[in-house]
Backbone as a printed PyTorch tensor [residue, N CA C, xyz], in Angstrom:
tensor([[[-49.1830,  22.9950,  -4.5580],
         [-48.1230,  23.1120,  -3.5850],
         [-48.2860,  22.0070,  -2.5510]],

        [[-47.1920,  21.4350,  -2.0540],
         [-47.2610,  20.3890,  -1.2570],
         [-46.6310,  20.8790,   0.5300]],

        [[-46.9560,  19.6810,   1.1220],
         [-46.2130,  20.3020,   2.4710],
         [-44.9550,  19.5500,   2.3810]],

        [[-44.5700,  18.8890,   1.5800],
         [-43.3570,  18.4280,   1.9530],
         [-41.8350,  18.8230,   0.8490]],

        [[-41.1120,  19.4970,   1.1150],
         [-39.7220,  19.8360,   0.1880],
         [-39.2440,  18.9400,  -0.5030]],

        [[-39.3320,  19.2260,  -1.6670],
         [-38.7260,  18.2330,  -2.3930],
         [-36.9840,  17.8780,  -2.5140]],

        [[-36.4830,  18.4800,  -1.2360],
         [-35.5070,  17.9830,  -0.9500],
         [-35.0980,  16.7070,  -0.0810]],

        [[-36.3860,  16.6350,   1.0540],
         [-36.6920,  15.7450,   1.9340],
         [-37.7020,  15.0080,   1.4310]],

        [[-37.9100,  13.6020,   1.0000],
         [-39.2710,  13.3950,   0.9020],
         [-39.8990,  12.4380,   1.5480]],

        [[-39.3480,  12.3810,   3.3860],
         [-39.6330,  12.0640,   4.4280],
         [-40.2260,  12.9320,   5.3020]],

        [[-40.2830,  14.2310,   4.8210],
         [-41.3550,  15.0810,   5.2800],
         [-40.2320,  16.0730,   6.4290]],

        [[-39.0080,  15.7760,   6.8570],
         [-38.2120,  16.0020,   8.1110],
         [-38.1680,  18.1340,   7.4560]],

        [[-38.2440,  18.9320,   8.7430],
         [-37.6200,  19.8870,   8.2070],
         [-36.1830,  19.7680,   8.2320]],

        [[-35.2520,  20.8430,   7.6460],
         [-33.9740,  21.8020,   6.8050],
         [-33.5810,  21.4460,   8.9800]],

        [[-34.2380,  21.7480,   9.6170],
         [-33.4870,  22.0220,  11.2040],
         [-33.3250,  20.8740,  11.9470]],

        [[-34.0640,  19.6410,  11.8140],
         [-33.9650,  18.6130,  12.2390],
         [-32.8470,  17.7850,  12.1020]],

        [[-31.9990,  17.3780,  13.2310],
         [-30.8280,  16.3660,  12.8470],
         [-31.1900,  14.9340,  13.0200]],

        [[-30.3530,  14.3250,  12.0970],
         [-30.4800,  12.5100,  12.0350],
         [-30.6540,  12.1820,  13.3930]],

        [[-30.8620,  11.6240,  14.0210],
         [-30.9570,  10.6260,  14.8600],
         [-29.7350,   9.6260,  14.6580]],

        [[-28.6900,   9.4800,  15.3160],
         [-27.5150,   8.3610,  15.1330],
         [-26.4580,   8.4680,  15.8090]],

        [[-25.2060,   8.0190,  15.3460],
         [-24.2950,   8.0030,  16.4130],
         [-23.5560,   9.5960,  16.0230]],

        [[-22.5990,   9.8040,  16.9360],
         [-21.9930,  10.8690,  16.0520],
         [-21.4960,  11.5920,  17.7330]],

        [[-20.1560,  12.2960,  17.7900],
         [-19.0820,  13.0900,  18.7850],
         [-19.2700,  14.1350,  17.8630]],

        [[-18.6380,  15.2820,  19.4590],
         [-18.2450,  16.4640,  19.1180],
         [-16.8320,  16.5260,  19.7810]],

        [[-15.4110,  17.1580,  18.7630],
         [-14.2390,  17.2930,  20.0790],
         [-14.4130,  18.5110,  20.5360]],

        [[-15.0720,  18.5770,  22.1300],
         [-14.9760,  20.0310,  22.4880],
         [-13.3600,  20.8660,  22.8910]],

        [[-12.3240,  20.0270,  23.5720],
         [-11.3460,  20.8090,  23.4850],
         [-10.2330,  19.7440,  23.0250]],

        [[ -9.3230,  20.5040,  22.2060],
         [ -8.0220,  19.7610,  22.3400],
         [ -6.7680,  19.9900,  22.9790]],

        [[ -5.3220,  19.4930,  23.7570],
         [ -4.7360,  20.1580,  24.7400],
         [ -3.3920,  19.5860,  24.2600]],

        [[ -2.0070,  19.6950,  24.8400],
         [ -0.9430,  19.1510,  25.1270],
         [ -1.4570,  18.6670,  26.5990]],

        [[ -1.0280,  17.6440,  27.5080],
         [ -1.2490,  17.1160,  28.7250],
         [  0.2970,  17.4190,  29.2090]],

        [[  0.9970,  16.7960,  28.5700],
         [  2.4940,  17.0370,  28.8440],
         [  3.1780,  16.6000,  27.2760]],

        [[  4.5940,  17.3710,  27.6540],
         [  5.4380,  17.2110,  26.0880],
         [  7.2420,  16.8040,  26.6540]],

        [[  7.6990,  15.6070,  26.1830],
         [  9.0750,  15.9540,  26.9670],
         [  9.7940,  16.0040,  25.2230]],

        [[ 10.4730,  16.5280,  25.7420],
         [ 11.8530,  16.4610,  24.4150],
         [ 12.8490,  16.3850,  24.7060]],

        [[ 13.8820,  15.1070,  24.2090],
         [ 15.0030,  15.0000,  24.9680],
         [ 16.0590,  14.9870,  23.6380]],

        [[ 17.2070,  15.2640,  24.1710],
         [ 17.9530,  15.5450,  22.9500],
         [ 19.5840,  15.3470,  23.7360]],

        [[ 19.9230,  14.4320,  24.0590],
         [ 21.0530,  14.0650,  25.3070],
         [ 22.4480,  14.4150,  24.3290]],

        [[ 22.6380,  14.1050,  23.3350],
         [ 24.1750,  14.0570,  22.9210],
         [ 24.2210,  15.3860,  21.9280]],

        [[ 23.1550,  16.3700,  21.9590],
         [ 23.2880,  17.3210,  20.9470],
         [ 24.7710,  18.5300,  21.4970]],

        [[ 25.3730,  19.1640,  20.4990],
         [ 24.5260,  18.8680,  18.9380],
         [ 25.6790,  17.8760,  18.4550]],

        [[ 26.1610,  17.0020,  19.3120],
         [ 27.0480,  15.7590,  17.9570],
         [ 25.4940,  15.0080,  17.3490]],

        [[ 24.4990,  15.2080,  17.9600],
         [ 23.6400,  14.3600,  17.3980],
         [ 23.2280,  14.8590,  16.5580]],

        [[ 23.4420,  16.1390,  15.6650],
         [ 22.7770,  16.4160,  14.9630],
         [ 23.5080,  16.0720,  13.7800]],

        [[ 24.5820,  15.6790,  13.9000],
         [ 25.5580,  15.5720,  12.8530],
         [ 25.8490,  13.9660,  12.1860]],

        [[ 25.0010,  12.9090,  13.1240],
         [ 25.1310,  11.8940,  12.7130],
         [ 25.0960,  11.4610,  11.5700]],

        [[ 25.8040,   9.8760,  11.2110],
         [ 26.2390,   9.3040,  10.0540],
         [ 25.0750,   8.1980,  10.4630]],

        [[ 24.3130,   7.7030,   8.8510],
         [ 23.9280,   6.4110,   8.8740],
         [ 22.0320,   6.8020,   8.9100]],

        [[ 21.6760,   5.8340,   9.7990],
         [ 20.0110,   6.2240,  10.1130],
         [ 19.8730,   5.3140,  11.2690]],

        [[ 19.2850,   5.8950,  11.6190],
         [ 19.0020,   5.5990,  13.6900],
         [ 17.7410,   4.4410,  13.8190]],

        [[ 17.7160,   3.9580,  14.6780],
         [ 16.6770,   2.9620,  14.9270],
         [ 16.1870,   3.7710,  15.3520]],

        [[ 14.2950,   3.6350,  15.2380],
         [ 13.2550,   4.3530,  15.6990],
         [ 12.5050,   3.0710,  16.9360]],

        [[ 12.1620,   3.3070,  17.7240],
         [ 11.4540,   2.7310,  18.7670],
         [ 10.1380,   3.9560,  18.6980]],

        [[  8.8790,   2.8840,  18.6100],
         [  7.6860,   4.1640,  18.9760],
         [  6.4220,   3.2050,  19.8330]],

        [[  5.9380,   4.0540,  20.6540],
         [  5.1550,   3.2280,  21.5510],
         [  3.9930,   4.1460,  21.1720]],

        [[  2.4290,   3.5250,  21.5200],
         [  1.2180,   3.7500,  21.1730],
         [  0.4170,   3.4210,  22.5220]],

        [[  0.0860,   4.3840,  23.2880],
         [ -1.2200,   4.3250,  24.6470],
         [ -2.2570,   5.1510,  24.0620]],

        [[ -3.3790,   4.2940,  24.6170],
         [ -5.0600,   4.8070,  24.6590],
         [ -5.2060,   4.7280,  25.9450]],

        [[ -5.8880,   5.7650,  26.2920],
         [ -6.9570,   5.7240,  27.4040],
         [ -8.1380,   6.6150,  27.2510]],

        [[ -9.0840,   6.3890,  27.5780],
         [-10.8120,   7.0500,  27.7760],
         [-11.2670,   6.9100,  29.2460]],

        [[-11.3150,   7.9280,  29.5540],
         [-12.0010,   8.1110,  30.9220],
         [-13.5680,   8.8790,  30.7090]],

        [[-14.9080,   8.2680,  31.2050],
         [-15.7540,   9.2280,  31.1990],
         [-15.8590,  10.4010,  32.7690]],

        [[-16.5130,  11.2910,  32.4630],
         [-16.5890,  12.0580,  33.2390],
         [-18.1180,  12.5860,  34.0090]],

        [[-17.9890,  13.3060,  35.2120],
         [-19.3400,  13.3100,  35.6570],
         [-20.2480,  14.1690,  34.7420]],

        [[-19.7880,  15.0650,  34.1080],
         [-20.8110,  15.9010,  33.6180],
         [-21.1650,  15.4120,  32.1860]],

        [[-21.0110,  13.7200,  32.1700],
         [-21.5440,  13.2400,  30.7270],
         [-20.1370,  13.3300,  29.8310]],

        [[-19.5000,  14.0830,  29.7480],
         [-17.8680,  14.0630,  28.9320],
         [-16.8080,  13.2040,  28.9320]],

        [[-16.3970,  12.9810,  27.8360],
         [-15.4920,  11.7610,  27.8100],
         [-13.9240,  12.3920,  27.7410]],

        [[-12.7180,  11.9130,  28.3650],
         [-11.6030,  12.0400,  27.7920],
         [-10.9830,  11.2770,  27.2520]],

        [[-10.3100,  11.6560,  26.1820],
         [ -9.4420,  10.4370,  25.5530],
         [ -7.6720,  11.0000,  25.4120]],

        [[ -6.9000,  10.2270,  26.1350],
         [ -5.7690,  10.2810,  26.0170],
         [ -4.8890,   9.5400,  24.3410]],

        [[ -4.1140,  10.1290,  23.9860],
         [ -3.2130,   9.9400,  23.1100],
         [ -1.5370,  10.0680,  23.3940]],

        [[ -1.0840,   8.7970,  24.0610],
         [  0.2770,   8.9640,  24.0510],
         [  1.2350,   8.2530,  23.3030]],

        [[  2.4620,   8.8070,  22.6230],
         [  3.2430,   8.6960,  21.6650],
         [  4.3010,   8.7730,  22.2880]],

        [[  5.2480,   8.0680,  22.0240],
         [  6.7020,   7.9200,  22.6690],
         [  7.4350,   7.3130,  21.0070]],

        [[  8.6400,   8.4080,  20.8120],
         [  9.1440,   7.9880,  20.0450],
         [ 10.8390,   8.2540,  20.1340]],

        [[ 11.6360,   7.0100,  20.1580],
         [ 12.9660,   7.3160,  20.4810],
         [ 13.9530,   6.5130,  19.8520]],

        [[ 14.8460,   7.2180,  19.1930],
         [ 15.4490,   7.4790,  18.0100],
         [ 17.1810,   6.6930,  18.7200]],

        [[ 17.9900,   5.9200,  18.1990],
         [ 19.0400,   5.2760,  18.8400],
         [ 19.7780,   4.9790,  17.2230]],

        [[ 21.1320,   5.2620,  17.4830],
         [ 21.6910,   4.8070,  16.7090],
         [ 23.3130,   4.1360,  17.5120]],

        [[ 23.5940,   3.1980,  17.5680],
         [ 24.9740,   1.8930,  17.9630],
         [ 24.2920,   2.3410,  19.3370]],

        [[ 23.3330,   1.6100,  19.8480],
         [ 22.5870,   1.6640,  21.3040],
         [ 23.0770,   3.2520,  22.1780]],

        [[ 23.4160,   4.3760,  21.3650],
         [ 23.2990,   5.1700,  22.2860],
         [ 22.2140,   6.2630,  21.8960]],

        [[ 21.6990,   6.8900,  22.4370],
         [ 20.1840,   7.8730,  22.4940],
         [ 20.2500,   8.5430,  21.1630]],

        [[ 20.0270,   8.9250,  20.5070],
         [ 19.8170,  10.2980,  19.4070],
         [ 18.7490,  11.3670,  19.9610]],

        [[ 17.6740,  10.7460,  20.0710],
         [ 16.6140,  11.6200,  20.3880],
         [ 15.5650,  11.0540,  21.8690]],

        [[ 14.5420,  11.2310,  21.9930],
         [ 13.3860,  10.7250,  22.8960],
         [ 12.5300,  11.6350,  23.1590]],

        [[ 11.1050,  11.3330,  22.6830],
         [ 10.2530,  12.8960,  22.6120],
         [  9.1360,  11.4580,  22.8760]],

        [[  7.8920,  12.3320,  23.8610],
         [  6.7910,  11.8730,  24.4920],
         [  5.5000,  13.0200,  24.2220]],

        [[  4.5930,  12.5370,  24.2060],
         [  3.8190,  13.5020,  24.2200],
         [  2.4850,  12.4640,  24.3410]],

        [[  1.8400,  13.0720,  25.7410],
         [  0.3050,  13.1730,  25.9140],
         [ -0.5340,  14.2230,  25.4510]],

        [[ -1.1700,  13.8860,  24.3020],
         [ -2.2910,  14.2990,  23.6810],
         [ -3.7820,  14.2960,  24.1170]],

        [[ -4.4200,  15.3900,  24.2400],
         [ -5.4820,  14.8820,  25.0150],
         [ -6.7700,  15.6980,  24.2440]],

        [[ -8.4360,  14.6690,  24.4360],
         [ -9.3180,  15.5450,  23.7660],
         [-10.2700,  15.2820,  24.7280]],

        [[-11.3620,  16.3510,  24.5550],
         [-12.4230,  16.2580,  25.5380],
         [-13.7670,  16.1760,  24.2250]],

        [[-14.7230,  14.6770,  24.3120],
         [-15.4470,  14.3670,  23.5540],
         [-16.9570,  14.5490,  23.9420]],

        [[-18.0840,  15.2560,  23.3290],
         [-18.9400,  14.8830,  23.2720],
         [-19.7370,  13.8360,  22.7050]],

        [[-20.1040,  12.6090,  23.5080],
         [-20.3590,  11.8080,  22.8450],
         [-22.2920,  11.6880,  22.4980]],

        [[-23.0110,  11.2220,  21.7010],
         [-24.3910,  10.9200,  21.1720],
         [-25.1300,  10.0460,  20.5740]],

        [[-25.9980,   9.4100,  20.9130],
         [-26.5190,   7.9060,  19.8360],
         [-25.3680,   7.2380,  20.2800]],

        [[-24.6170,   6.7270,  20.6420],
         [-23.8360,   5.7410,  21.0830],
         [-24.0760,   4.6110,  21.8120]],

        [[-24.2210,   3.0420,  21.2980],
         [-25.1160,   2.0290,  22.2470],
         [-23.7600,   2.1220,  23.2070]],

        [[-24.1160,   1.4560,  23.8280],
         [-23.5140,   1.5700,  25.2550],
         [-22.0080,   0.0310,  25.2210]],

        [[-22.6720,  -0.8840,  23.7730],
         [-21.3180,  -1.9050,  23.7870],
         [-20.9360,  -1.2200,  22.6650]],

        [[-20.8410,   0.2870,  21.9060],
         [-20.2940,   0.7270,  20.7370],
         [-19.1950,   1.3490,  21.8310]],

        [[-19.7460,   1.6360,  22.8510],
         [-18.9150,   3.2200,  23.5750],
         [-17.4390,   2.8050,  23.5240]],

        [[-16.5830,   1.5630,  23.3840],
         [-14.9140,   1.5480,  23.5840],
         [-14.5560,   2.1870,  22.5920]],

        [[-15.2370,   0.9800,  21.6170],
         [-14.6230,   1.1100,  20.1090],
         [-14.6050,   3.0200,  19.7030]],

        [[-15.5330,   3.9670,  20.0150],
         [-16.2510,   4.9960,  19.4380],
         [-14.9230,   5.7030,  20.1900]],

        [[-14.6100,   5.2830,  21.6040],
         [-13.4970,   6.3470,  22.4690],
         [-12.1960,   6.0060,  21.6960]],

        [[-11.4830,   4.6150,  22.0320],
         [-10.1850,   4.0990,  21.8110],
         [-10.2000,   4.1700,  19.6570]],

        [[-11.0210,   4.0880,  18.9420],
         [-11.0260,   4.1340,  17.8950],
         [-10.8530,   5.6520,  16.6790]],

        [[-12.3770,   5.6880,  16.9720],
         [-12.6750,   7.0660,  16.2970],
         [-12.3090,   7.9240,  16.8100]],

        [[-12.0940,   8.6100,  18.4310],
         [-11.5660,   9.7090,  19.1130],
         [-10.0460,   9.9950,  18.3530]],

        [[ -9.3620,   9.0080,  18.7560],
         [ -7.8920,   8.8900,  18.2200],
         [ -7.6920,   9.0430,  16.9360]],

        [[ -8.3110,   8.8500,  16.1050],
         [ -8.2480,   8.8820,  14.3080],
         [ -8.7820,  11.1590,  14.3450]],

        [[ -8.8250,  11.2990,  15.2720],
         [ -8.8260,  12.9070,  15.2150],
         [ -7.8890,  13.5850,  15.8400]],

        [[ -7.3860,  13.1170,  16.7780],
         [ -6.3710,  13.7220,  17.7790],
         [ -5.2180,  13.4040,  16.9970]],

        [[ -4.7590,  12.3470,  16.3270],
         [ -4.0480,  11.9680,  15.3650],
         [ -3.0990,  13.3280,  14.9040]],

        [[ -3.8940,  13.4200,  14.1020],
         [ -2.7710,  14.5550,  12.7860],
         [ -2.3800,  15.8180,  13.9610]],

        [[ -2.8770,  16.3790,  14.8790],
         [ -2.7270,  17.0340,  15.6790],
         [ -1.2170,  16.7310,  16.5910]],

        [[ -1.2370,  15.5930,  16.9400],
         [ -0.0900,  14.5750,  18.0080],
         [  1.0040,  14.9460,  16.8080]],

        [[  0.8070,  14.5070,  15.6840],
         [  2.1240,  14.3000,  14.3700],
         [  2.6540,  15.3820,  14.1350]],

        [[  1.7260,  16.6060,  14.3700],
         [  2.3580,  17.7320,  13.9410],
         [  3.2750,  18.2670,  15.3920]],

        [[  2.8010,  17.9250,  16.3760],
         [  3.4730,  18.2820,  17.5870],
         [  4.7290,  17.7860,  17.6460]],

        [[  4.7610,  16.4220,  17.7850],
         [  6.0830,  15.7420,  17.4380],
         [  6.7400,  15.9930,  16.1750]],

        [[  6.4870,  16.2700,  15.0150],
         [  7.0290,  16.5620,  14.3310],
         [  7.9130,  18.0060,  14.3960]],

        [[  7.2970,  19.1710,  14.5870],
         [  7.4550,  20.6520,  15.2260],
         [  8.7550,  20.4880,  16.2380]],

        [[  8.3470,  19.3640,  16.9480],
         [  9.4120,  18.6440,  18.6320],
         [ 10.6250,  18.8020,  17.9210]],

        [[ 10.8420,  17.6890,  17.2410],
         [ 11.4410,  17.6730,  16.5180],
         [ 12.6090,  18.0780,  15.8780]],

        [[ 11.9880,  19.1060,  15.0720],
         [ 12.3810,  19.7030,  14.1710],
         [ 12.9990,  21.0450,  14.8390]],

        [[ 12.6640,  21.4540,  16.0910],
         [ 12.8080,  22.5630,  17.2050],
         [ 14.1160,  21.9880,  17.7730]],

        [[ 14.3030,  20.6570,  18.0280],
         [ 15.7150,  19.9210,  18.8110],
         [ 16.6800,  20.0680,  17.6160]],

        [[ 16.5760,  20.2660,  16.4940],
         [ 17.8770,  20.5410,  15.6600],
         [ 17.8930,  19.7480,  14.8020]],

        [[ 16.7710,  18.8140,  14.3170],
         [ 16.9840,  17.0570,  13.3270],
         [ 16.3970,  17.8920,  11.8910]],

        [[ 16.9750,  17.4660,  11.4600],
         [ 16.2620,  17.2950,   9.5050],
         [ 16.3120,  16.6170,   8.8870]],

        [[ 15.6950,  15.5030,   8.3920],
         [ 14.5550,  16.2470,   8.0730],
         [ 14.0190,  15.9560,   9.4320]],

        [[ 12.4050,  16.6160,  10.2320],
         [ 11.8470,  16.4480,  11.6480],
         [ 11.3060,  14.5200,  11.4860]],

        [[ 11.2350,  14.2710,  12.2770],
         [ 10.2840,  12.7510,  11.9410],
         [  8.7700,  12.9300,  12.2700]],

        [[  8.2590,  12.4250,  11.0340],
         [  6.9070,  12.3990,  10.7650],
         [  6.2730,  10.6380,  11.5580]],

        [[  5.7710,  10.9120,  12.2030],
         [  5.1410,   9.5250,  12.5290],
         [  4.1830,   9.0570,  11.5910]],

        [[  4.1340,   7.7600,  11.1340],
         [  3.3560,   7.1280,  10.4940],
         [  1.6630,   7.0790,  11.0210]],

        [[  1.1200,   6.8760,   9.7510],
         [ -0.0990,   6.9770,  10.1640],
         [ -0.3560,   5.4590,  11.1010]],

        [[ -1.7900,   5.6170,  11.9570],
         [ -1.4570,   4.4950,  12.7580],
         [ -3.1890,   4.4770,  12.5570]],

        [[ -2.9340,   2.3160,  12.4750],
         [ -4.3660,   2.1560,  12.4140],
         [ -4.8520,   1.5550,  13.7020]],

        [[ -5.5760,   2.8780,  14.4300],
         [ -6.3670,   2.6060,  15.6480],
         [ -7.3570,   1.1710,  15.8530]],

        [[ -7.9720,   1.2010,  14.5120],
         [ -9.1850,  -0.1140,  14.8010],
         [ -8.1000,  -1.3110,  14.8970]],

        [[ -7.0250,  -1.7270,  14.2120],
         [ -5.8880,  -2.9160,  14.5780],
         [ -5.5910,  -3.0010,  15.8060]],

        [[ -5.3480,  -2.1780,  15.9560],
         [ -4.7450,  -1.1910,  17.8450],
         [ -5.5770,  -2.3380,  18.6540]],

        [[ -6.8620,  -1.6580,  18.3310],
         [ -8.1680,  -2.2270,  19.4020],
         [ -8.3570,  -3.3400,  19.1850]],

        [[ -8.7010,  -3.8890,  18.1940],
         [ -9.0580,  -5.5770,  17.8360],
         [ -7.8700,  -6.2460,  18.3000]],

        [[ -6.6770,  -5.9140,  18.2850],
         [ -5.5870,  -6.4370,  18.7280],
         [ -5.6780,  -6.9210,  20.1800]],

        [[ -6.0310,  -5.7700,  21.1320],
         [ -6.4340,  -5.7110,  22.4690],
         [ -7.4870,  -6.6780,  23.2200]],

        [[ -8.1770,  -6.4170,  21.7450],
         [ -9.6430,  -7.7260,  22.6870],
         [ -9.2560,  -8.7710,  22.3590]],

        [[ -8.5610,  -9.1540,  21.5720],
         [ -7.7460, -10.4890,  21.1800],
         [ -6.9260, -11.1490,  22.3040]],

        [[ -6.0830, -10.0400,  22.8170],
         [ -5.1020, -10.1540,  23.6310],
         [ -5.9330, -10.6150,  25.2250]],

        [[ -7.1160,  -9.5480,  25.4070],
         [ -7.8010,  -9.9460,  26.5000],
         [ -9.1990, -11.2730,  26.6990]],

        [[ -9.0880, -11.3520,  25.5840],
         [ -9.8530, -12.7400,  24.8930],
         [ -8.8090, -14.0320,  25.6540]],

        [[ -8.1630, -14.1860,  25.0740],
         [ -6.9740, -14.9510,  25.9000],
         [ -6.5910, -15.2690,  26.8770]],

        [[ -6.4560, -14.1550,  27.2040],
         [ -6.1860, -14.0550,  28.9350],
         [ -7.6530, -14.6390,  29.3460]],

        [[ -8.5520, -14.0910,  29.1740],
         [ -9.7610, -14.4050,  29.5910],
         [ -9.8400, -15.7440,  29.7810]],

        [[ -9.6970, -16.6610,  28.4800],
         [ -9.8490, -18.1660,  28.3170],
         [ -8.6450, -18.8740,  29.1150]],

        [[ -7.7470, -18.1990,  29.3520],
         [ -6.9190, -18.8570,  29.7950],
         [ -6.4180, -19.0170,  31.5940]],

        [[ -7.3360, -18.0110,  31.7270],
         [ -7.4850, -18.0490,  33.5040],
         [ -8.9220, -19.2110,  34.1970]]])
């Protein structure tokens, strides 16, 4: 008989966790929700397909007791011959435990990975929005790639940087 499990054969016990990076989302919330629906219900009856306008905000705030927040806001508004169809907003919000995190990982880990969870949560809200204002089919927002989002940003502030 040996002392070490032949499941581990680094010797670690079954209770011990990795050592590495790794969040917990402790809560998730609505912050605020608007739903606007100005010409209903002729709007529900429209001919054709509407221009979609959709806007994408991050924010991460840390907090005193070690906790991070990360905002998720979505603005999506729907126009067809420049007059309104729809306009629905929604701040999404999570409260993160963060761990193992170097300290130049911490944007990427808030504005990146936080958001790739709050995600499907935001889609179903707006979608639900939606689908509650009278539209069918509801609009599903596309999936959105956060790490572009961000690399985009330091690009953008890269620039500015060099250029002041």
């Amino acid at each position: 008989m040996t002392d070490v499990s032949p499941a581990d054969p680094n010797g670690a016990t079954p209770t011990e966790q990795p050592a590495g990076p790794g969040f917990r989302i402790l809560a998730q919330f609505v912050r605020d929700l608007s739903v606007e629906n100005p010409r209903a219900p002729d709007s529900l009856r429209i001919d054709g397909k509407p221009q979609i306008d959709m806007g994408v905000e991050l924010n991460a705030t840390g907090r005193p007791d070690g906790l991070f927040e990360v905002d998720l806001k979505l603005s999506v508004k729907a126009s067809l011959e420049s007059a309104s169809v729809f306009h629905v907003e929604l701040l999404y919000g999570g409260l993160f435990q963060v761990t193992g995190v170097a300290e130049a990982d911490m944007e990427a880990m808030l504005l990146v990975e936080c958001p790739r969870y709050l995600f499907p949560y935001a889609r179903e809200i707006i979608s639900r929005a939606t689908a509650d204002a009278g539209f069918y089919p509801p609009f599903m927002v596309d999936p959105i790639d956060f790490a572009g989002i961000y690399i985009a940003r330091q690009q953008q502030q890269a620039q500015q940087g060099g250029a002041a």
